[in-house]
PDB file of C-alpha atoms and ligand atoms in Angstrom:
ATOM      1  CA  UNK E1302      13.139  -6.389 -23.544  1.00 70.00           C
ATOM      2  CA  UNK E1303      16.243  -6.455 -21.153  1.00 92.00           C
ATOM      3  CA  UNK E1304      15.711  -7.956 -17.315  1.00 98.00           C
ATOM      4  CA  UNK E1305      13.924  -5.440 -15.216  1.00 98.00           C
ATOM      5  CA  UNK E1306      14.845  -6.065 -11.990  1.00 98.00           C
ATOM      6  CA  UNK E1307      14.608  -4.477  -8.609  1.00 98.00           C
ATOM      7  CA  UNK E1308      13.541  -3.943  -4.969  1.00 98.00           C
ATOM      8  CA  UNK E1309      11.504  -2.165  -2.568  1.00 98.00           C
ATOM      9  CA  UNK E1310      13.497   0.855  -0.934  1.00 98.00           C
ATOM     10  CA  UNK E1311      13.324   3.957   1.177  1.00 96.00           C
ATOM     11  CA  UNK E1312      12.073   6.941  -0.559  1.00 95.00           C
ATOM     12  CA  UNK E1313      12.915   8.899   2.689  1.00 93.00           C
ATOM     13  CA  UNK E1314      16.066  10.551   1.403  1.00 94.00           C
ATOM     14  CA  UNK E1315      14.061  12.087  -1.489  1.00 96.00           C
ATOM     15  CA  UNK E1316      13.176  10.718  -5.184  1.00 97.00           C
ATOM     16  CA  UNK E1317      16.252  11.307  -6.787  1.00 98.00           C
ATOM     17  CA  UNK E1318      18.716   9.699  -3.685  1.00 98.00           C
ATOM     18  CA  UNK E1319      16.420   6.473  -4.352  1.00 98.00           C
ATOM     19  CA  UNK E1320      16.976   6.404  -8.112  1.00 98.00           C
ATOM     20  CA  UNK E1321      20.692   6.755  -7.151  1.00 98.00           C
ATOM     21  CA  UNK E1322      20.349   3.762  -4.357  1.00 98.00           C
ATOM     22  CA  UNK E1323      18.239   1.687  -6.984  1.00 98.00           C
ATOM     23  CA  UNK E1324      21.225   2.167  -9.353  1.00 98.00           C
ATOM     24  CA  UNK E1325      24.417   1.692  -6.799  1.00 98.00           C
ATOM     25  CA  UNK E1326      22.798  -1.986  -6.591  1.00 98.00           C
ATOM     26  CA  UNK E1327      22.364  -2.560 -10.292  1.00 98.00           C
ATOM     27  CA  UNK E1328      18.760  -2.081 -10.217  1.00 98.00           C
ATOM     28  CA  UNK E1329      17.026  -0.973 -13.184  1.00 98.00           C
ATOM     29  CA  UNK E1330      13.695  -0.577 -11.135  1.00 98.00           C
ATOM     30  CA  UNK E1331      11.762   0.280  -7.722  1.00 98.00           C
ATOM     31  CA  UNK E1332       9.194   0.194  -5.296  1.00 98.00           C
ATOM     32  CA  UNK E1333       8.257   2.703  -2.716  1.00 97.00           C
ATOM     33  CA  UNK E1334       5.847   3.184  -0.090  1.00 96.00           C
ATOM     34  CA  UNK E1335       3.735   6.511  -0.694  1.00 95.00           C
ATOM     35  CA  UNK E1336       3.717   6.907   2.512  1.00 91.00           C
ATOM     36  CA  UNK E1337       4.725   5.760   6.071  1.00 84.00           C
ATOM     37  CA  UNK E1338       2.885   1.885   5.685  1.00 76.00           C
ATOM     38  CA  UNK E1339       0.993   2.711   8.435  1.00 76.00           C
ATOM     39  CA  UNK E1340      -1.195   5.323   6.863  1.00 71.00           C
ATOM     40  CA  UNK E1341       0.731   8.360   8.356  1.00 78.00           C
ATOM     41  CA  UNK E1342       0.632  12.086   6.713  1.00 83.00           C
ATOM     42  CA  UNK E1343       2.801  12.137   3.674  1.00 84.00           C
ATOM     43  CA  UNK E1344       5.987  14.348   2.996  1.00 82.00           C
ATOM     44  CA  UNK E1345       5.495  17.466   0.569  1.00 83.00           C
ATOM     45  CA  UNK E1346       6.584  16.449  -2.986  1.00 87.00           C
ATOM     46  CA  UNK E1347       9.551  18.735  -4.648  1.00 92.00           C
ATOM     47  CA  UNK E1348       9.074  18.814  -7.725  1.00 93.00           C
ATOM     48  CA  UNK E1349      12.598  19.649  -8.505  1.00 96.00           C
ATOM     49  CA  UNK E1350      13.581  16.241  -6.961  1.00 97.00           C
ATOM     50  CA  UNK E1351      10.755  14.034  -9.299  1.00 97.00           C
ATOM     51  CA  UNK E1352      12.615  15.522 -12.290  1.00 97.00           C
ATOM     52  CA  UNK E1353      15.772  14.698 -11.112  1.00 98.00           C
ATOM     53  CA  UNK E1354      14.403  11.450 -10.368  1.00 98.00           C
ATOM     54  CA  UNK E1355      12.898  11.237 -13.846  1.00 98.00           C
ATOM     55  CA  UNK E1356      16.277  11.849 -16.149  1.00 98.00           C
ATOM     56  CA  UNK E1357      18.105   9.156 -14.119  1.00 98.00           C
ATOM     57  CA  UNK E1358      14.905   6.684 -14.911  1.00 98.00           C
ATOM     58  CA  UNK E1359      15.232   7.830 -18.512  1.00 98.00           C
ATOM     59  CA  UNK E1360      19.342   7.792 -18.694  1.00 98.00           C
ATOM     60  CA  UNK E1361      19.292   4.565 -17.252  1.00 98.00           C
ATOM     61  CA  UNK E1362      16.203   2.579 -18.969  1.00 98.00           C
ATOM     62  CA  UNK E1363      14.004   1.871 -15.937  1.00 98.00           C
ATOM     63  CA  UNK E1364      11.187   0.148 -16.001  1.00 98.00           C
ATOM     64  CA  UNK E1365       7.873   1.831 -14.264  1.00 98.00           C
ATOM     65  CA  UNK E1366       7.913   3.352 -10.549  1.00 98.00           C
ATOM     66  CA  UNK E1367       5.627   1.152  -8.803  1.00 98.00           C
ATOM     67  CA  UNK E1368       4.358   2.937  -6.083  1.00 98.00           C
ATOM     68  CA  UNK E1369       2.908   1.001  -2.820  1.00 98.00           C
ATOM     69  CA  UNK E1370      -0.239   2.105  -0.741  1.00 97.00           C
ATOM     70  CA  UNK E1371      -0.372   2.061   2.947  1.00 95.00           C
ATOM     71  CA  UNK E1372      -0.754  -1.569   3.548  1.00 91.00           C
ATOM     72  CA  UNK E1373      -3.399  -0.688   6.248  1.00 91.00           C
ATOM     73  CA  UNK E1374      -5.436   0.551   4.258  1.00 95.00           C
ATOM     74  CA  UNK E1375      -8.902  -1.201   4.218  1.00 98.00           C
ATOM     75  CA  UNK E1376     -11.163  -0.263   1.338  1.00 98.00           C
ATOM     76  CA  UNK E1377     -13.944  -3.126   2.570  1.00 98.00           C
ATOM     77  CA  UNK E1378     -13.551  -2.560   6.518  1.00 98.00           C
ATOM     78  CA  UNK E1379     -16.992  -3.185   7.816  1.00 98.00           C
ATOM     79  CA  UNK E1380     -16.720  -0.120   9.855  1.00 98.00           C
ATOM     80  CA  UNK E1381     -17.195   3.086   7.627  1.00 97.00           C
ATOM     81  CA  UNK E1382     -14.843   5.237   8.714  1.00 97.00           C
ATOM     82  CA  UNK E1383     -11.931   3.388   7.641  1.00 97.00           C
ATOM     83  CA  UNK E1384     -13.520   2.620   4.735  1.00 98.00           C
ATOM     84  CA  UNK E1385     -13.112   6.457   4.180  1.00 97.00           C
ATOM     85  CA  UNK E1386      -9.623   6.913   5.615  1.00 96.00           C
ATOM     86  CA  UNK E1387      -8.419   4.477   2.785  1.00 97.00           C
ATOM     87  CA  UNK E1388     -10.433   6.218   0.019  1.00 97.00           C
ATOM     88  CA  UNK E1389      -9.122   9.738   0.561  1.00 96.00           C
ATOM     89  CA  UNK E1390      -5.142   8.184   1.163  1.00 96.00           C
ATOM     90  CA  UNK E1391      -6.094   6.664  -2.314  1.00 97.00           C
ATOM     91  CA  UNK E1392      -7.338   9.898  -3.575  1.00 97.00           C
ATOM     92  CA  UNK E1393      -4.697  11.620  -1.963  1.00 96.00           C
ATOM     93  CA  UNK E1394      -1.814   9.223  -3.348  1.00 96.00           C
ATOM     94  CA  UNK E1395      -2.949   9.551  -6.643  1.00 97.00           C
ATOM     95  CA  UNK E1396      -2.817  13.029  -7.381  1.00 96.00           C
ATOM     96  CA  UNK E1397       0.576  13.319  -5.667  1.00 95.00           C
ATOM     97  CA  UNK E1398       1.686  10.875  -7.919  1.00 96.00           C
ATOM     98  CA  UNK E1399       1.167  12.771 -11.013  1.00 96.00           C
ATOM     99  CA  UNK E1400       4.461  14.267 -10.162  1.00 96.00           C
ATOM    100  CA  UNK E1401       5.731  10.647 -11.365  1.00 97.00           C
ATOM    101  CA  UNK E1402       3.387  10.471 -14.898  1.00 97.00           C
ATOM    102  CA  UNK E1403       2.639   6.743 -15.711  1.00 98.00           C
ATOM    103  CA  UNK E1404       3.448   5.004 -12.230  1.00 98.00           C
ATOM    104  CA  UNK E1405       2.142   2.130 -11.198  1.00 98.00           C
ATOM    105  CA  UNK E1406       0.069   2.232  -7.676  1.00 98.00           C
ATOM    106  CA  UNK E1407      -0.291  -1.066  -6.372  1.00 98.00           C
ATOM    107  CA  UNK E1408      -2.579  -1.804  -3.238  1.00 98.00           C
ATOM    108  CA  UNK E1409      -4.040  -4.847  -1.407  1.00 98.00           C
ATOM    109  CA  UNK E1410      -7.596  -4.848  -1.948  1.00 98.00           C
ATOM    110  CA  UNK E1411      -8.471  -5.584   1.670  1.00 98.00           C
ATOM    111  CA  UNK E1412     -10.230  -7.338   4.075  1.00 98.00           C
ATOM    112  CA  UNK E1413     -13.955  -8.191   4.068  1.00 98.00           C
ATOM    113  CA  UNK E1414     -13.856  -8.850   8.074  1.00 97.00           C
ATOM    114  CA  UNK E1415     -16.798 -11.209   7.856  1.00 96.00           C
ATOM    115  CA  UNK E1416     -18.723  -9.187   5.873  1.00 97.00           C
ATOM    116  CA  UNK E1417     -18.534 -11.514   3.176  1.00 98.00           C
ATOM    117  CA  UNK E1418     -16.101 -11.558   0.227  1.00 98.00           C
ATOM    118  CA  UNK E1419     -18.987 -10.864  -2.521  1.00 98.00           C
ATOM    119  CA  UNK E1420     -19.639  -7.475   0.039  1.00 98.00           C
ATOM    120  CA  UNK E1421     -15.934  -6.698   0.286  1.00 98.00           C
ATOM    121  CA  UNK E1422     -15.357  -6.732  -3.362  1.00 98.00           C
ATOM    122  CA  UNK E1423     -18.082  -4.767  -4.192  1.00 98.00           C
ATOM    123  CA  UNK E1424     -17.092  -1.862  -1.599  1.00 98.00           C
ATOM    124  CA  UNK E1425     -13.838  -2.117  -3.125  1.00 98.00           C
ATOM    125  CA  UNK E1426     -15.310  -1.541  -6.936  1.00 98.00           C
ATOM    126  CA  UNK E1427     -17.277   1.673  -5.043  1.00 98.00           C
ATOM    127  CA  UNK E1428     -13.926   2.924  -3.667  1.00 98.00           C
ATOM    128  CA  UNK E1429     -12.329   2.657  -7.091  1.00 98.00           C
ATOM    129  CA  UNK E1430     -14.786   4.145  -8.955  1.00 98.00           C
ATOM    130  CA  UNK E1431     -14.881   7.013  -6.704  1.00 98.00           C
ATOM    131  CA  UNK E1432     -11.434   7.607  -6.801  1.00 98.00           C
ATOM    132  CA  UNK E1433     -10.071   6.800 -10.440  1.00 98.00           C
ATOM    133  CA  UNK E1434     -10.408   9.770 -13.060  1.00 98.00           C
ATOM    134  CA  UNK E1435     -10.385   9.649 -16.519  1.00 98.00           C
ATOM    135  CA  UNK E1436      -6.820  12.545 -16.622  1.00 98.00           C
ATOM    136  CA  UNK E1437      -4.963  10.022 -14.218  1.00 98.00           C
ATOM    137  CA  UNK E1438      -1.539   8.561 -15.955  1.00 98.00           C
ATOM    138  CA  UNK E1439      -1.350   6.365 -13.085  1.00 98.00           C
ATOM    139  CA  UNK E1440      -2.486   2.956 -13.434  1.00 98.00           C
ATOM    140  CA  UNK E1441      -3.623   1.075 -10.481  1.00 98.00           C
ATOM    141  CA  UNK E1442      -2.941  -2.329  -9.268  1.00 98.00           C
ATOM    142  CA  UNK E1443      -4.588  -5.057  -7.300  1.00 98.00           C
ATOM    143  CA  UNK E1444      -1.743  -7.378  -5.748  1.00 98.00           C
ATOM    144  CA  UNK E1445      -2.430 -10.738  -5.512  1.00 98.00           C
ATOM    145  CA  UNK E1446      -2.728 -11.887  -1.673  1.00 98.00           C
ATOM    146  CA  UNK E1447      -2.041 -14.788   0.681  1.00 98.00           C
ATOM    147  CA  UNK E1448      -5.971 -15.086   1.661  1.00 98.00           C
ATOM    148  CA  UNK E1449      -4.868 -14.776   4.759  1.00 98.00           C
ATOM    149  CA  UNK E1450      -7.660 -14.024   7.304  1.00 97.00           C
ATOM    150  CA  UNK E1451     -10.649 -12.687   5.251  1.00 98.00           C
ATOM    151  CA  UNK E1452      -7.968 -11.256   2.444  1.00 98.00           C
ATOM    152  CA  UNK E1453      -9.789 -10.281  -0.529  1.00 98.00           C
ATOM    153  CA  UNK E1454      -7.507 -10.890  -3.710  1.00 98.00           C
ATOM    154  CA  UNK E1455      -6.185 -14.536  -3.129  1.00 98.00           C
ATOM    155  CA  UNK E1456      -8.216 -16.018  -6.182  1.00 98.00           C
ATOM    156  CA  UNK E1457      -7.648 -14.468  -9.856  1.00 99.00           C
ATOM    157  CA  UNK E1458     -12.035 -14.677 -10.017  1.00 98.00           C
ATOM    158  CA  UNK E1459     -12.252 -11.870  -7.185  1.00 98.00           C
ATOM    159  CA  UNK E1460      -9.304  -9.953  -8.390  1.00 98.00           C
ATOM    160  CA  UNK E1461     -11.274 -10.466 -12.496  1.00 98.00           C
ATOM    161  CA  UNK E1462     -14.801  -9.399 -10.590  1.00 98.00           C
ATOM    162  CA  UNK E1463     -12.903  -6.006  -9.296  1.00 98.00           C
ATOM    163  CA  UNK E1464     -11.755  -4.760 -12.437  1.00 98.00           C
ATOM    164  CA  UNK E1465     -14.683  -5.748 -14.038  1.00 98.00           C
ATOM    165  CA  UNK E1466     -16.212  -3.969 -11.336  1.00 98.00           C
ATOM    166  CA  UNK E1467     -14.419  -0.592 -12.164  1.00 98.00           C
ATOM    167  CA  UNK E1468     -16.188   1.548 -15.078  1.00 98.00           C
ATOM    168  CA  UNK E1469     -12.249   3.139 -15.789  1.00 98.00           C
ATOM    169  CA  UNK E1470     -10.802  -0.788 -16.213  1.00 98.00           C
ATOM    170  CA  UNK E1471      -8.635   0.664 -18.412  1.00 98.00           C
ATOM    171  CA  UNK E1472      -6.745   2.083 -15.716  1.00 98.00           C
ATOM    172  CA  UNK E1473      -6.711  -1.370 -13.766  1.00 99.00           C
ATOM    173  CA  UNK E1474      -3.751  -4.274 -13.825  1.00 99.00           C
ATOM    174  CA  UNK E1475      -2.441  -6.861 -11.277  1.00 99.00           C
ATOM    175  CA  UNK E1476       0.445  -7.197  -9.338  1.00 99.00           C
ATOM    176  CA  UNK E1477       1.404 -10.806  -9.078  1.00 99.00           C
ATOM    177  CA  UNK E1478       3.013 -11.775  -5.875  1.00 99.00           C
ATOM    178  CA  UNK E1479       5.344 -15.246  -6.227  1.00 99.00           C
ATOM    179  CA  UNK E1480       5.097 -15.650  -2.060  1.00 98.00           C
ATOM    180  CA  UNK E1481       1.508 -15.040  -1.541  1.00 98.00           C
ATOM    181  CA  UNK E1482       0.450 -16.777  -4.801  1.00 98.00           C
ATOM    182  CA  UNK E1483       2.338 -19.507  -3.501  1.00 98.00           C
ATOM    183  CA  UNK E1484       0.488 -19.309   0.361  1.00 98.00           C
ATOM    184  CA  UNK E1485      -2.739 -18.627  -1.710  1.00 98.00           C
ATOM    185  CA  UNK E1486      -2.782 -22.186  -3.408  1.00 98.00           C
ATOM    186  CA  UNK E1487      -1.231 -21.779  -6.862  1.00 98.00           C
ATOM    187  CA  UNK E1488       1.612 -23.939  -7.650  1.00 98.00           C
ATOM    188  CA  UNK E1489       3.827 -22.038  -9.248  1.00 98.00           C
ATOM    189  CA  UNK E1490       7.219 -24.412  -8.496  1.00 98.00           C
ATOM    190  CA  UNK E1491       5.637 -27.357  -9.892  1.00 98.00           C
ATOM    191  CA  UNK E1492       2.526 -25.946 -12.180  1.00 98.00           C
ATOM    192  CA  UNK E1493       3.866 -23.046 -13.269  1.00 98.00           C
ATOM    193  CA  UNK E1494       2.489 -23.308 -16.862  1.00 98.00           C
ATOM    194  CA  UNK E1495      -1.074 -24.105 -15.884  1.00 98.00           C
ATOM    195  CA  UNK E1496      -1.100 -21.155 -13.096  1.00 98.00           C
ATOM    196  CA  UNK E1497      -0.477 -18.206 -16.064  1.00 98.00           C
ATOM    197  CA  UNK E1498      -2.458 -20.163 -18.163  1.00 98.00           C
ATOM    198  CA  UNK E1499      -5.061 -19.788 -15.366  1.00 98.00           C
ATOM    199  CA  UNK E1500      -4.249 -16.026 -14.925  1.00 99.00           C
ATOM    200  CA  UNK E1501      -4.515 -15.707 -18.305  1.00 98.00           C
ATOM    201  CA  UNK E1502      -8.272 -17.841 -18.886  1.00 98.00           C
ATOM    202  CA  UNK E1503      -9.644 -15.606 -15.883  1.00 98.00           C
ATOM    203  CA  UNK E1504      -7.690 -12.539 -15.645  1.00 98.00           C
ATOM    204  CA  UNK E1505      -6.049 -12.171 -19.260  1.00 98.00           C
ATOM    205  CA  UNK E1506      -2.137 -11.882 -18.943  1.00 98.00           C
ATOM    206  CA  UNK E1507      -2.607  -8.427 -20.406  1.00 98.00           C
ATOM    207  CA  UNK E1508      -3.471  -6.854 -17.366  1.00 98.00           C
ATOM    208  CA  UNK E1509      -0.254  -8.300 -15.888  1.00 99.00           C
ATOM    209  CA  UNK E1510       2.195  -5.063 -14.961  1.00 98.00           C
ATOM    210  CA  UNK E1511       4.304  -6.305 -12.266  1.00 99.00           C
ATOM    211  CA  UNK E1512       6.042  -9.281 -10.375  1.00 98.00           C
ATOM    212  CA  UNK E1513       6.603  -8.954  -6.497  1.00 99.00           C
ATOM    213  CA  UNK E1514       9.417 -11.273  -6.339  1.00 99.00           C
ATOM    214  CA  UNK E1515       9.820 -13.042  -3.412  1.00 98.00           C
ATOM    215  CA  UNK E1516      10.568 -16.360  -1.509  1.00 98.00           C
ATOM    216  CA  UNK E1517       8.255 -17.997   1.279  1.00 98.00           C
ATOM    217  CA  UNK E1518       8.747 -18.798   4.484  1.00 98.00           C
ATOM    218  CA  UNK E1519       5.518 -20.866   3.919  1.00 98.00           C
ATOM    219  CA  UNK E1520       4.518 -24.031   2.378  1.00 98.00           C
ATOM    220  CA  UNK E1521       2.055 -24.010  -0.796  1.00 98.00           C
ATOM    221  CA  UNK E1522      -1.578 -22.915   0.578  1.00 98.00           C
ATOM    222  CA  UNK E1523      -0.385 -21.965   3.799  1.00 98.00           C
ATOM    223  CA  UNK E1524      -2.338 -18.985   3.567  1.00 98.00           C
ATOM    224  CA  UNK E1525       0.526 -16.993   5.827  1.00 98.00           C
ATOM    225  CA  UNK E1526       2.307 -14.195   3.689  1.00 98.00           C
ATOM    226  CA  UNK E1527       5.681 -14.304   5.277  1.00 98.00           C
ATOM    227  CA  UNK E1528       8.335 -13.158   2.892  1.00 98.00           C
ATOM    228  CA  UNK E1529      11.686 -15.339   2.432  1.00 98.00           C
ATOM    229  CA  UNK E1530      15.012 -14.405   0.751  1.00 98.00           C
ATOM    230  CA  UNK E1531      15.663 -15.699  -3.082  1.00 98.00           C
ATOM    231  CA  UNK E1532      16.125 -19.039  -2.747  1.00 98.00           C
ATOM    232  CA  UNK E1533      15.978 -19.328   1.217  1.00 98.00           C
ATOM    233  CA  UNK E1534      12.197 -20.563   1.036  1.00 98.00           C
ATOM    234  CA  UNK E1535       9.640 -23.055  -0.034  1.00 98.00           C
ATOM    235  CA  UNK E1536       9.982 -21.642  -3.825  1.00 98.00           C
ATOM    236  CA  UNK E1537      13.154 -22.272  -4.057  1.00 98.00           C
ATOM    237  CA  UNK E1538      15.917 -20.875  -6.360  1.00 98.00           C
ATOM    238  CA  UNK E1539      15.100 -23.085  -9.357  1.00 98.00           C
ATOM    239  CA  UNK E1540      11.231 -22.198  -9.556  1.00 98.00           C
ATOM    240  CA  UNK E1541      12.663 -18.496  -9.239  1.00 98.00           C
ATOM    241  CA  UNK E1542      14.838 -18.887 -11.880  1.00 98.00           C
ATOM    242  CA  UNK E1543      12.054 -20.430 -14.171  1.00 98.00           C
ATOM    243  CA  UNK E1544       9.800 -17.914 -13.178  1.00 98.00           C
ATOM    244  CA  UNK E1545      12.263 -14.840 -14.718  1.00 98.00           C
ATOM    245  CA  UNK E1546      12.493 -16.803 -17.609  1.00 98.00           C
ATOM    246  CA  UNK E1547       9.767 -17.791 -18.455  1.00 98.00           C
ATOM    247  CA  UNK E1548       8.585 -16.366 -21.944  1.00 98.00           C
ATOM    248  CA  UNK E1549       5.557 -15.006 -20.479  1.00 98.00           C
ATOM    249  CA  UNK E1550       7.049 -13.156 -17.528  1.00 98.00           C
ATOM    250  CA  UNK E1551      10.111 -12.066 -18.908  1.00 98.00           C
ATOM    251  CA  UNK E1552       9.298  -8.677 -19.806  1.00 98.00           C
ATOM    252  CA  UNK E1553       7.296  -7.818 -16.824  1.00 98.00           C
ATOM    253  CA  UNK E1554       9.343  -6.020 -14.311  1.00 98.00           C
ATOM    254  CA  UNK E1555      10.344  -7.879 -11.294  1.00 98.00           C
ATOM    255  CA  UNK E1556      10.423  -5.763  -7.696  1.00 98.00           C
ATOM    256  CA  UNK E1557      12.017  -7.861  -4.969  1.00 98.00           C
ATOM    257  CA  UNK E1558      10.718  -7.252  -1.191  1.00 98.00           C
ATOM    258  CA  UNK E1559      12.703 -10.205   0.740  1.00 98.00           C
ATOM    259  CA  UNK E1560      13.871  -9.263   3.912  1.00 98.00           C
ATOM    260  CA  UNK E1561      16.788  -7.346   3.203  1.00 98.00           C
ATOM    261  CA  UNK E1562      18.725  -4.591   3.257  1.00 98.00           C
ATOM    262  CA  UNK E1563      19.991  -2.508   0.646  1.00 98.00           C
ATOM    263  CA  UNK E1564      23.357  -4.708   0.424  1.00 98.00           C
ATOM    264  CA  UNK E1565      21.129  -7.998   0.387  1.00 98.00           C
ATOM    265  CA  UNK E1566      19.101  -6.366  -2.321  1.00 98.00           C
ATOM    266  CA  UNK E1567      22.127  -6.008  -4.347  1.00 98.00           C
ATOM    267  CA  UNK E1568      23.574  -9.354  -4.151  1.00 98.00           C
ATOM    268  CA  UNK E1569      20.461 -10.949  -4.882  1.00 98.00           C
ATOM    269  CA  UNK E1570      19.872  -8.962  -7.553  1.00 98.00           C
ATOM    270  CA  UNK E1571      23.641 -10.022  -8.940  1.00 98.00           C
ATOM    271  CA  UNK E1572      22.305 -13.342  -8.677  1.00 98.00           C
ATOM    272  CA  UNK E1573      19.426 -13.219  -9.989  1.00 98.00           C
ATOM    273  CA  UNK E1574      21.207 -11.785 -13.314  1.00 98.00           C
ATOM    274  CA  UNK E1575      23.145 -14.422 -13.429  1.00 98.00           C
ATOM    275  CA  UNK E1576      20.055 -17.029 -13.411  1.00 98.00           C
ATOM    276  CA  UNK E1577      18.468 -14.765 -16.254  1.00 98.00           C
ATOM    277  CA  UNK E1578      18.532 -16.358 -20.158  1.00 96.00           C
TER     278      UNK E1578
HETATM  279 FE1   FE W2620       2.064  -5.597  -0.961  1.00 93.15          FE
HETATM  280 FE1   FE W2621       3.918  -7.970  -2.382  1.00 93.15          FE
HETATM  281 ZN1   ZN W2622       3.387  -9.986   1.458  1.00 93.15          ZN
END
């Protein structure tokens, strides 16, 4: 497959306006917030503008919308109303994104708040399997986290116990994230090999659908999640340019989110074409 690359932009113009910003940088792929990050209401979908959006995807050989929940969102709060609020945003998101058939929707499983990680994963399993439906087209992700705080989602065993978890794990894949794998305590600029090898014993690469590809701002196992531009951070450019080449990542689409603006996104994604193989 060719190099899917991309970045996180503003669906705030409409659908089709970010298909046309995704391709004015030589993108070939995109993420998007479902809603305002904070949770907020969302905007009413027209469908006319999804179908737009959908020709130009098709025209131009994109690679899968990945759609981004709220990152507020906290399917194992320990207090129950939040634990709500997130389910019916997820519930909500989901249906909404029919209008884009076979998205991704990728979310951060949460934070157990000293509950316990074994009690945050399983009220994340109970969210899921309330919300997933056998019609969806959508599948859903778990990203990878930092473990920062009580983050649930830093080791590929409590990511594996989720979908596991979920009786529709068919609909279930991971997002891997190169800056909070990296603050999580996988060494992916020196041990690249062993890490997907250890994705792949626990998790099984097959469940792999996307690549958040970014730089950090912190060393390995710093447990932080600060983002850093390509080559700007502790990864570095060359463990960035082995990681979109590497045979087993290669086809996954990539979806930068370094701090940038739509110009930045562009001229790193000029360079990163020029690192590809
Ligand atoms: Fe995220
Ligand atoms: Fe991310
Ligand atoms: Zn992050």
């Amino acid at each position: 497959m060719d190099f899917k690359i991309g970045c996180h932009l503003s669906v705030s113009k409409g659908f089709e306006a970010m298909g046309k910003d995704a391709l004015s940088i030589g993108a070939n792929a995109f993420q998007f917030f479902t809603r305002n990050p904070r949770g907020g209401a969302a905007k009413e979908i027209d469908t006319n503008d999804t179908q737009a959006l959908l020709t130009l995807m098709k025209e131009n050989d994109f690679a899968t919308p990945l759609a981004h929940a709220p990152y507020t969102l906290n399917p194992c709060s320990a207090d129950e109303r939040t634990r709500k609020f997130a389910l019916s945003i997820m519930k909500d998101d989901l249906l909404r994104l029919e209008t884009l058939p076979h998205s991704f929707y990728n979310f951060h499983p949460g934070s157990h708040v000293g509950q316990g990680i074994e009690t945050g994963i399983q009220q994340i399993i109970s969210q899921l399997n309330t919300v997933l439906i056998e019609e969806q087209t959508t599948k859903v992700l778990l990203e990878t986290m930092a473990g920062k705080g009580s983050e649930v989602g830093s080791r590929f065993e409590e990511l594996k116990e989720i979908i596991d978890g979920v009786k529709l794990s068919e609909k279930m894949g991971v997002c891997l994230d190169t800056c909070h794998v990296n603050d999580a305590g996988y060494d992916i600029v020196n041990n690249l090999d062993e890490v997907l090898s250890e994705f792949d014993r626990i998790i099984g690469l097959d469940r792999l659908c996307a690549i958040h590809l970014n730089d950090s701002k912190n060393p390995f196992e710093s447990h932080k999640d600060r983002h850093e531009k390509i080559g700007q951070g502790f990864l570095g450019l060359e463990a960035i340019e082995r990681i979109i080449n590497h045979q087993k990542l290669r086809d996954i689409p990539f979806y930068l989110e370094t701090p940038n603006d739509l110009e930045g996104y562009g001229e790193e994604i000029k360079l990163l074409k020029s690192l590809r193989r």
